[in-house]
PDB file of C-alpha atoms in Angstrom:
ATOM      1  CA  UNK A  28      44.971 -19.863  12.381  1.00 78.00           C
ATOM      2  CA  UNK A  29      45.562 -21.501   8.864  1.00 86.00           C
ATOM      3  CA  UNK A  30      43.825 -24.395  10.239  1.00 89.00           C
ATOM      4  CA  UNK A  31      41.422 -22.349  11.748  1.00 92.00           C
ATOM      5  CA  UNK A  32      40.959 -20.627   8.431  1.00 93.00           C
ATOM      6  CA  UNK A  33      40.812 -23.548   6.429  1.00 93.00           C
ATOM      7  CA  UNK A  34      38.257 -25.731   8.232  1.00 92.00           C
ATOM      8  CA  UNK A  35      36.163 -22.526   8.410  1.00 93.00           C
ATOM      9  CA  UNK A  36      36.053 -22.614   4.576  1.00 94.00           C
ATOM     10  CA  UNK A  37      34.599 -25.873   4.420  1.00 92.00           C
ATOM     11  CA  UNK A  38      31.802 -25.062   6.754  1.00 90.00           C
ATOM     12  CA  UNK A  39      31.221 -22.686   4.183  1.00 92.00           C
ATOM     13  CA  UNK A  40      31.228 -24.145   1.112  1.00 91.00           C
ATOM     14  CA  UNK A  41      28.971 -27.014   3.005  1.00 85.00           C
ATOM     15  CA  UNK A  42      25.553 -27.108   1.924  1.00 80.00           C
ATOM     16  CA  UNK A  43      22.890 -25.085   4.484  1.00 84.00           C
ATOM     17  CA  UNK A  44      20.290 -22.376   4.979  1.00 86.00           C
ATOM     18  CA  UNK A  45      22.521 -19.571   4.233  1.00 90.00           C
ATOM     19  CA  UNK A  46      24.196 -20.639   0.751  1.00 92.00           C
ATOM     20  CA  UNK A  47      20.654 -21.989  -0.292  1.00 90.00           C
ATOM     21  CA  UNK A  48      19.503 -18.689   0.526  1.00 92.00           C
ATOM     22  CA  UNK A  49      21.948 -16.696  -1.402  1.00 95.00           C
ATOM     23  CA  UNK A  50      21.929 -19.018  -4.512  1.00 93.00           C
ATOM     24  CA  UNK A  51      18.055 -18.088  -4.976  1.00 90.00           C
ATOM     25  CA  UNK A  52      18.456 -14.691  -3.983  1.00 91.00           C
ATOM     26  CA  UNK A  53      20.945 -14.381  -6.981  1.00 93.00           C
ATOM     27  CA  UNK A  54      18.768 -16.320  -9.369  1.00 90.00           C
ATOM     28  CA  UNK A  55      15.623 -14.782  -8.849  1.00 87.00           C
ATOM     29  CA  UNK A  56      16.911 -11.010  -8.322  1.00 88.00           C
ATOM     30  CA  UNK A  57      20.114 -10.664  -9.395  1.00 90.00           C
ATOM     31  CA  UNK A  58      24.167 -10.816  -8.464  1.00 92.00           C
ATOM     32  CA  UNK A  59      23.545  -7.186  -6.667  1.00 92.00           C
ATOM     33  CA  UNK A  60      21.098  -9.140  -4.826  1.00 93.00           C
ATOM     34  CA  UNK A  61      22.585 -11.933  -4.050  1.00 94.00           C
ATOM     35  CA  UNK A  62      25.806  -9.756  -2.623  1.00 96.00           C
ATOM     36  CA  UNK A  63      23.279  -7.678  -0.703  1.00 96.00           C
ATOM     37  CA  UNK A  64      22.301 -10.611   1.010  1.00 96.00           C
ATOM     38  CA  UNK A  65      25.492 -11.504   2.269  1.00 97.00           C
ATOM     39  CA  UNK A  66      26.275  -8.514   4.025  1.00 97.00           C
ATOM     40  CA  UNK A  67      23.470  -8.702   5.801  1.00 96.00           C
ATOM     41  CA  UNK A  68      24.452 -13.024   7.008  1.00 96.00           C
ATOM     42  CA  UNK A  69      27.468 -11.774   7.259  1.00 96.00           C
ATOM     43  CA  UNK A  70      26.006  -8.855  10.122  1.00 96.00           C
ATOM     44  CA  UNK A  71      24.112 -12.107  12.161  1.00 94.00           C
ATOM     45  CA  UNK A  72      27.107 -13.618  12.361  1.00 94.00           C
ATOM     46  CA  UNK A  73      29.061 -10.258  13.876  1.00 93.00           C
ATOM     47  CA  UNK A  74      25.363 -11.079  16.907  1.00 91.00           C
ATOM     48  CA  UNK A  75      25.916 -14.403  17.062  1.00 91.00           C
ATOM     49  CA  UNK A  76      30.008 -13.688  17.443  1.00 91.00           C
ATOM     50  CA  UNK A  77      29.667 -11.332  20.077  1.00 90.00           C
ATOM     51  CA  UNK A  78      26.636 -13.499  22.123  1.00 87.00           C
ATOM     52  CA  UNK A  79      29.593 -16.264  21.504  1.00 86.00           C
ATOM     53  CA  UNK A  80      32.152 -14.494  22.865  1.00 84.00           C
ATOM     54  CA  UNK A  81      30.154 -12.947  25.960  1.00 83.00           C
ATOM     55  CA  UNK A  82      28.703 -16.279  26.823  1.00 78.00           C
ATOM     56  CA  UNK A  83      25.557 -15.094  25.658  1.00 73.00           C
ATOM     57  CA  UNK A  84      24.796 -18.235  23.309  1.00 73.00           C
ATOM     58  CA  UNK A  85      25.000 -20.331  26.263  1.00 74.00           C
ATOM     59  CA  UNK A  86      21.564 -19.159  27.453  1.00 72.00           C
ATOM     60  CA  UNK A  87      20.772 -21.154  24.313  1.00 70.00           C
ATOM     61  CA  UNK A  88      21.819 -23.934  25.329  1.00 71.00           C
ATOM     62  CA  UNK A  89      21.293 -24.340  28.790  1.00 77.00           C
ATOM     63  CA  UNK A  90      17.699 -22.840  28.148  1.00 80.00           C
ATOM     64  CA  UNK A  91      15.092 -25.075  26.422  1.00 81.00           C
ATOM     65  CA  UNK A  92      12.417 -22.929  26.169  1.00 83.00           C
ATOM     66  CA  UNK A  93      14.752 -19.692  24.842  1.00 77.00           C
ATOM     67  CA  UNK A  94      16.382 -21.998  21.798  1.00 80.00           C
ATOM     68  CA  UNK A  95      12.383 -23.367  20.903  1.00 85.00           C
ATOM     69  CA  UNK A  96      11.189 -19.705  20.516  1.00 84.00           C
ATOM     70  CA  UNK A  97      14.109 -18.170  18.457  1.00 79.00           C
ATOM     71  CA  UNK A  98      13.996 -21.641  16.318  1.00 83.00           C
ATOM     72  CA  UNK A  99      10.219 -21.203  15.416  1.00 88.00           C
ATOM     73  CA  UNK A 100      10.453 -16.927  14.997  1.00 88.00           C
ATOM     74  CA  UNK A 101      13.269 -18.338  12.790  1.00 84.00           C
ATOM     75  CA  UNK A 102      10.674 -20.981  10.896  1.00 87.00           C
ATOM     76  CA  UNK A 103       7.841 -18.919  10.919  1.00 90.00           C
ATOM     77  CA  UNK A 104      10.201 -15.954   9.294  1.00 86.00           C
ATOM     78  CA  UNK A 105      11.377 -18.309   6.668  1.00 85.00           C
ATOM     79  CA  UNK A 106       7.235 -19.628   5.821  1.00 91.00           C
ATOM     80  CA  UNK A 107       6.617 -15.642   5.829  1.00 88.00           C
ATOM     81  CA  UNK A 108       9.439 -15.338   3.178  1.00 84.00           C
ATOM     82  CA  UNK A 109       8.059 -18.731   1.104  1.00 86.00           C
ATOM     83  CA  UNK A 110       4.277 -17.007   0.881  1.00 88.00           C
ATOM     84  CA  UNK A 111       6.089 -13.791  -0.633  1.00 81.00           C
ATOM     85  CA  UNK A 112       7.662 -15.582  -3.210  1.00 77.00           C
ATOM     86  CA  UNK A 113       4.679 -17.766  -4.158  1.00 81.00           C
ATOM     87  CA  UNK A 114       2.644 -14.551  -4.510  1.00 78.00           C
ATOM     88  CA  UNK A 115       5.532 -13.448  -6.836  1.00 69.00           C
ATOM     89  CA  UNK A 116       5.330 -16.865  -8.624  1.00 59.00           C
ATOM     90  CA  UNK A 117       3.007 -14.792 -11.918  1.00 54.00           C
ATOM     91  CA  UNK A 118       5.726 -11.490 -11.747  1.00 55.00           C
ATOM     92  CA  UNK A 119       8.133 -12.002 -14.617  1.00 49.00           C
ATOM     93  CA  UNK A 120      11.562 -12.274 -12.689  1.00 51.00           C
ATOM     94  CA  UNK A 121      13.485  -8.318 -12.943  1.00 51.00           C
ATOM     95  CA  UNK A 122      17.190 -10.290 -12.395  1.00 50.00           C
ATOM     96  CA  UNK A 123      17.943  -6.425 -10.531  1.00 49.00           C
ATOM     97  CA  UNK A 124      17.246  -4.614  -7.852  1.00 49.00           C
ATOM     98  CA  UNK A 125      15.223  -1.151  -8.027  1.00 48.00           C
ATOM     99  CA  UNK A 126      16.509   0.928  -5.475  1.00 55.00           C
ATOM    100  CA  UNK A 127      17.783   1.263  -2.458  1.00 62.00           C
ATOM    101  CA  UNK A 128      14.522   0.816  -0.752  1.00 65.00           C
ATOM    102  CA  UNK A 129      15.450  -2.975  -2.622  1.00 82.00           C
ATOM    103  CA  UNK A 130      18.573  -3.788  -1.301  1.00 88.00           C
ATOM    104  CA  UNK A 131      18.137  -2.405   2.548  1.00 91.00           C
ATOM    105  CA  UNK A 132      15.109  -5.182   2.655  1.00 91.00           C
ATOM    106  CA  UNK A 133      17.644  -7.761   0.727  1.00 93.00           C
ATOM    107  CA  UNK A 134      19.952  -6.456   3.600  1.00 95.00           C
ATOM    108  CA  UNK A 135      17.471  -6.780   6.214  1.00 94.00           C
ATOM    109  CA  UNK A 136      16.173  -9.841   5.618  1.00 92.00           C
ATOM    110  CA  UNK A 137      19.851 -11.422   5.909  1.00 94.00           C
ATOM    111  CA  UNK A 138      20.009 -10.283   9.154  1.00 95.00           C
ATOM    112  CA  UNK A 139      16.940 -11.600  10.032  1.00 93.00           C
ATOM    113  CA  UNK A 140      17.387 -15.356   9.296  1.00 90.00           C
ATOM    114  CA  UNK A 141      20.655 -14.916  10.405  1.00 91.00           C
ATOM    115  CA  UNK A 142      19.730 -13.759  13.651  1.00 91.00           C
ATOM    116  CA  UNK A 143      16.802 -16.381  14.125  1.00 89.00           C
ATOM    117  CA  UNK A 144      18.503 -19.112  13.778  1.00 87.00           C
ATOM    118  CA  UNK A 145      19.344 -20.620  17.185  1.00 83.00           C
ATOM    119  CA  UNK A 146      21.469 -23.711  15.467  1.00 83.00           C
ATOM    120  CA  UNK A 147      24.486 -20.466  14.539  1.00 87.00           C
ATOM    121  CA  UNK A 148      24.772 -19.321  18.140  1.00 84.00           C
ATOM    122  CA  UNK A 149      25.644 -22.766  19.634  1.00 83.00           C
ATOM    123  CA  UNK A 150      27.458 -23.254  16.791  1.00 87.00           C
ATOM    124  CA  UNK A 151      29.985 -20.503  17.502  1.00 88.00           C
ATOM    125  CA  UNK A 152      29.559 -21.127  20.871  1.00 81.00           C
ATOM    126  CA  UNK A 153      30.960 -24.577  20.473  1.00 83.00           C
ATOM    127  CA  UNK A 154      33.570 -23.703  17.143  1.00 88.00           C
ATOM    128  CA  UNK A 155      35.221 -20.800  18.325  1.00 86.00           C
ATOM    129  CA  UNK A 156      37.032 -22.045  21.637  1.00 83.00           C
ATOM    130  CA  UNK A 157      37.862 -24.890  20.355  1.00 85.00           C
ATOM    131  CA  UNK A 158      40.578 -22.439  18.361  1.00 89.00           C
ATOM    132  CA  UNK A 159      41.474 -20.554  21.816  1.00 84.00           C
ATOM    133  CA  UNK A 160      44.292 -20.258  23.635  1.00 82.00           C
ATOM    134  CA  UNK A 161      43.222 -19.564  26.420  1.00 72.00           C
ATOM    135  CA  UNK A 162      47.182 -19.275  28.303  1.00 76.00           C
ATOM    136  CA  UNK A 163      47.284 -15.991  26.359  1.00 77.00           C
ATOM    137  CA  UNK A 164      44.611 -14.222  27.915  1.00 76.00           C
ATOM    138  CA  UNK A 165      41.395 -12.277  26.750  1.00 83.00           C
ATOM    139  CA  UNK A 166      39.411 -14.965  25.596  1.00 82.00           C
ATOM    140  CA  UNK A 167      36.423 -12.905  24.740  1.00 84.00           C
ATOM    141  CA  UNK A 168      38.640 -10.734  22.690  1.00 89.00           C
ATOM    142  CA  UNK A 169      40.869 -14.057  20.495  1.00 90.00           C
ATOM    143  CA  UNK A 170      36.980 -15.789  19.737  1.00 90.00           C
ATOM    144  CA  UNK A 171      35.727 -11.694  18.608  1.00 92.00           C
ATOM    145  CA  UNK A 172      39.126 -11.515  16.084  1.00 94.00           C
ATOM    146  CA  UNK A 173      38.423 -16.053  15.371  1.00 94.00           C
ATOM    147  CA  UNK A 174      34.853 -14.495  14.605  1.00 94.00           C
ATOM    148  CA  UNK A 175      35.910 -11.941  12.529  1.00 95.00           C
ATOM    149  CA  UNK A 176      38.046 -13.619  10.333  1.00 96.00           C
ATOM    150  CA  UNK A 177      34.834 -16.745  10.080  1.00 96.00           C
ATOM    151  CA  UNK A 178      32.809 -13.513   8.839  1.00 96.00           C
ATOM    152  CA  UNK A 179      35.527 -12.341   6.462  1.00 96.00           C
ATOM    153  CA  UNK A 180      36.291 -15.493   4.309  1.00 96.00           C
ATOM    154  CA  UNK A 181      32.399 -16.111   4.176  1.00 96.00           C
ATOM    155  CA  UNK A 182      32.022 -12.580   2.256  1.00 97.00           C
ATOM    156  CA  UNK A 183      34.547 -13.770  -0.052  1.00 97.00           C
ATOM    157  CA  UNK A 184      32.631 -17.132  -0.650  1.00 97.00           C
ATOM    158  CA  UNK A 185      29.441 -16.062  -0.481  1.00 97.00           C
ATOM    159  CA  UNK A 186      29.489 -13.217  -2.807  1.00 97.00           C
ATOM    160  CA  UNK A 187      31.261 -15.953  -5.629  1.00 97.00           C
ATOM    161  CA  UNK A 188      28.882 -17.914  -5.012  1.00 97.00           C
ATOM    162  CA  UNK A 189      26.192 -15.177  -5.841  1.00 96.00           C
ATOM    163  CA  UNK A 190      27.972 -13.644  -8.773  1.00 96.00           C
ATOM    164  CA  UNK A 191      27.892 -17.458 -10.401  1.00 95.00           C
ATOM    165  CA  UNK A 192      23.946 -17.911  -9.413  1.00 94.00           C
ATOM    166  CA  UNK A 193      23.810 -14.349 -11.025  1.00 92.00           C
ATOM    167  CA  UNK A 194      24.941 -15.238 -13.696  1.00 91.00           C
ATOM    168  CA  UNK A 195      22.164 -18.445 -14.022  1.00 89.00           C
ATOM    169  CA  UNK A 196      19.739 -16.632 -13.020  1.00 85.00           C
ATOM    170  CA  UNK A 197      19.794 -14.443 -16.133  1.00 83.00           C
ATOM    171  CA  UNK A 198      20.133 -17.762 -18.314  1.00 81.00           C
ATOM    172  CA  UNK A 199      17.145 -18.923 -17.009  1.00 76.00           C
ATOM    173  CA  UNK A 200      15.723 -15.515 -17.709  1.00 70.00           C
ATOM    174  CA  UNK A 201      16.490 -15.999 -21.598  1.00 68.00           C
ATOM    175  CA  UNK A 202      13.984 -18.920 -21.387  1.00 69.00           C
ATOM    176  CA  UNK A 203      10.585 -18.237 -19.762  1.00 64.00           C
ATOM    177  CA  UNK A 204       9.955 -21.352 -19.601  1.00 66.00           C
ATOM    178  CA  UNK A 205      11.792 -22.213 -17.299  1.00 66.00           C
ATOM    179  CA  UNK A 206      11.538 -19.041 -16.192  1.00 59.00           C
ATOM    180  CA  UNK A 207       8.029 -18.674 -14.910  1.00 63.00           C
ATOM    181  CA  UNK A 208       8.759 -21.847 -12.338  1.00 73.00           C
ATOM    182  CA  UNK A 209      11.603 -20.310 -10.288  1.00 73.00           C
ATOM    183  CA  UNK A 210       9.070 -18.946  -7.681  1.00 74.00           C
ATOM    184  CA  UNK A 211       7.757 -21.653  -6.939  1.00 80.00           C
ATOM    185  CA  UNK A 212      11.292 -23.536  -6.849  1.00 81.00           C
ATOM    186  CA  UNK A 213      12.242 -20.398  -4.382  1.00 79.00           C
ATOM    187  CA  UNK A 214       9.103 -20.785  -1.899  1.00 84.00           C
ATOM    188  CA  UNK A 215       9.442 -24.414  -1.899  1.00 87.00           C
ATOM    189  CA  UNK A 216      13.207 -24.140  -0.307  1.00 83.00           C
ATOM    190  CA  UNK A 217      12.011 -21.825   1.749  1.00 83.00           C
ATOM    191  CA  UNK A 218       9.682 -24.312   3.066  1.00 89.00           C
ATOM    192  CA  UNK A 219      12.036 -26.807   3.690  1.00 87.00           C
ATOM    193  CA  UNK A 220      14.203 -24.891   5.655  1.00 82.00           C
ATOM    194  CA  UNK A 221      11.634 -23.231   7.645  1.00 83.00           C
ATOM    195  CA  UNK A 222      10.905 -27.316   7.921  1.00 88.00           C
ATOM    196  CA  UNK A 223      14.045 -27.712   9.131  1.00 82.00           C
ATOM    197  CA  UNK A 224      14.686 -24.994  11.194  1.00 78.00           C
ATOM    198  CA  UNK A 225      11.734 -26.095  13.041  1.00 83.00           C
ATOM    199  CA  UNK A 226      11.992 -29.572  13.564  1.00 83.00           C
ATOM    200  CA  UNK A 227      16.206 -29.116  14.613  1.00 75.00           C
ATOM    201  CA  UNK A 228      16.473 -29.974  18.131  1.00 74.00           C
ATOM    202  CA  UNK A 229      19.889 -28.191  19.736  1.00 61.00           C
TER     203      UNK A 229
END
């Protein structure tokens, strides 16, 4: 179990779409928005864990069409987020969420971004079984438990990242010449992640 958690932490820290998304949200909208985004992303992980545990992810592994549909849906969603970020280019960065409506929006975006990435499903399908003891029985239950442990450490690590990125964002807010370009960078990051997802293979 300790080995599983250690490996999971290393995988979580490694640069990837989710952690980049948390960083950009935290810098541009503040640490609270970043942490809410983390909760959304990890809610998506619950879906992937359940899918892997009960074999649904195997459909994506076996069906090229299903994989392509989900992959392109995810890429389109990321391009949509890039467009929205570009439209905000002239708006001052608030550094804070403005209310429950914004919080719900950040949460939903996190959920959608994670669920619409088929690579996460395939990762869980390949990763979790390596730590399952088939002789202990209840393989699905073991995978769900491992998935929950993975989610817990992800929430912890990503929340720390969100806090530090939020602090960085506040410093940027104090420098208007830099702040006005942040939304351009944010849009560019979303485009790059979307392109990478669109071009990825199983």
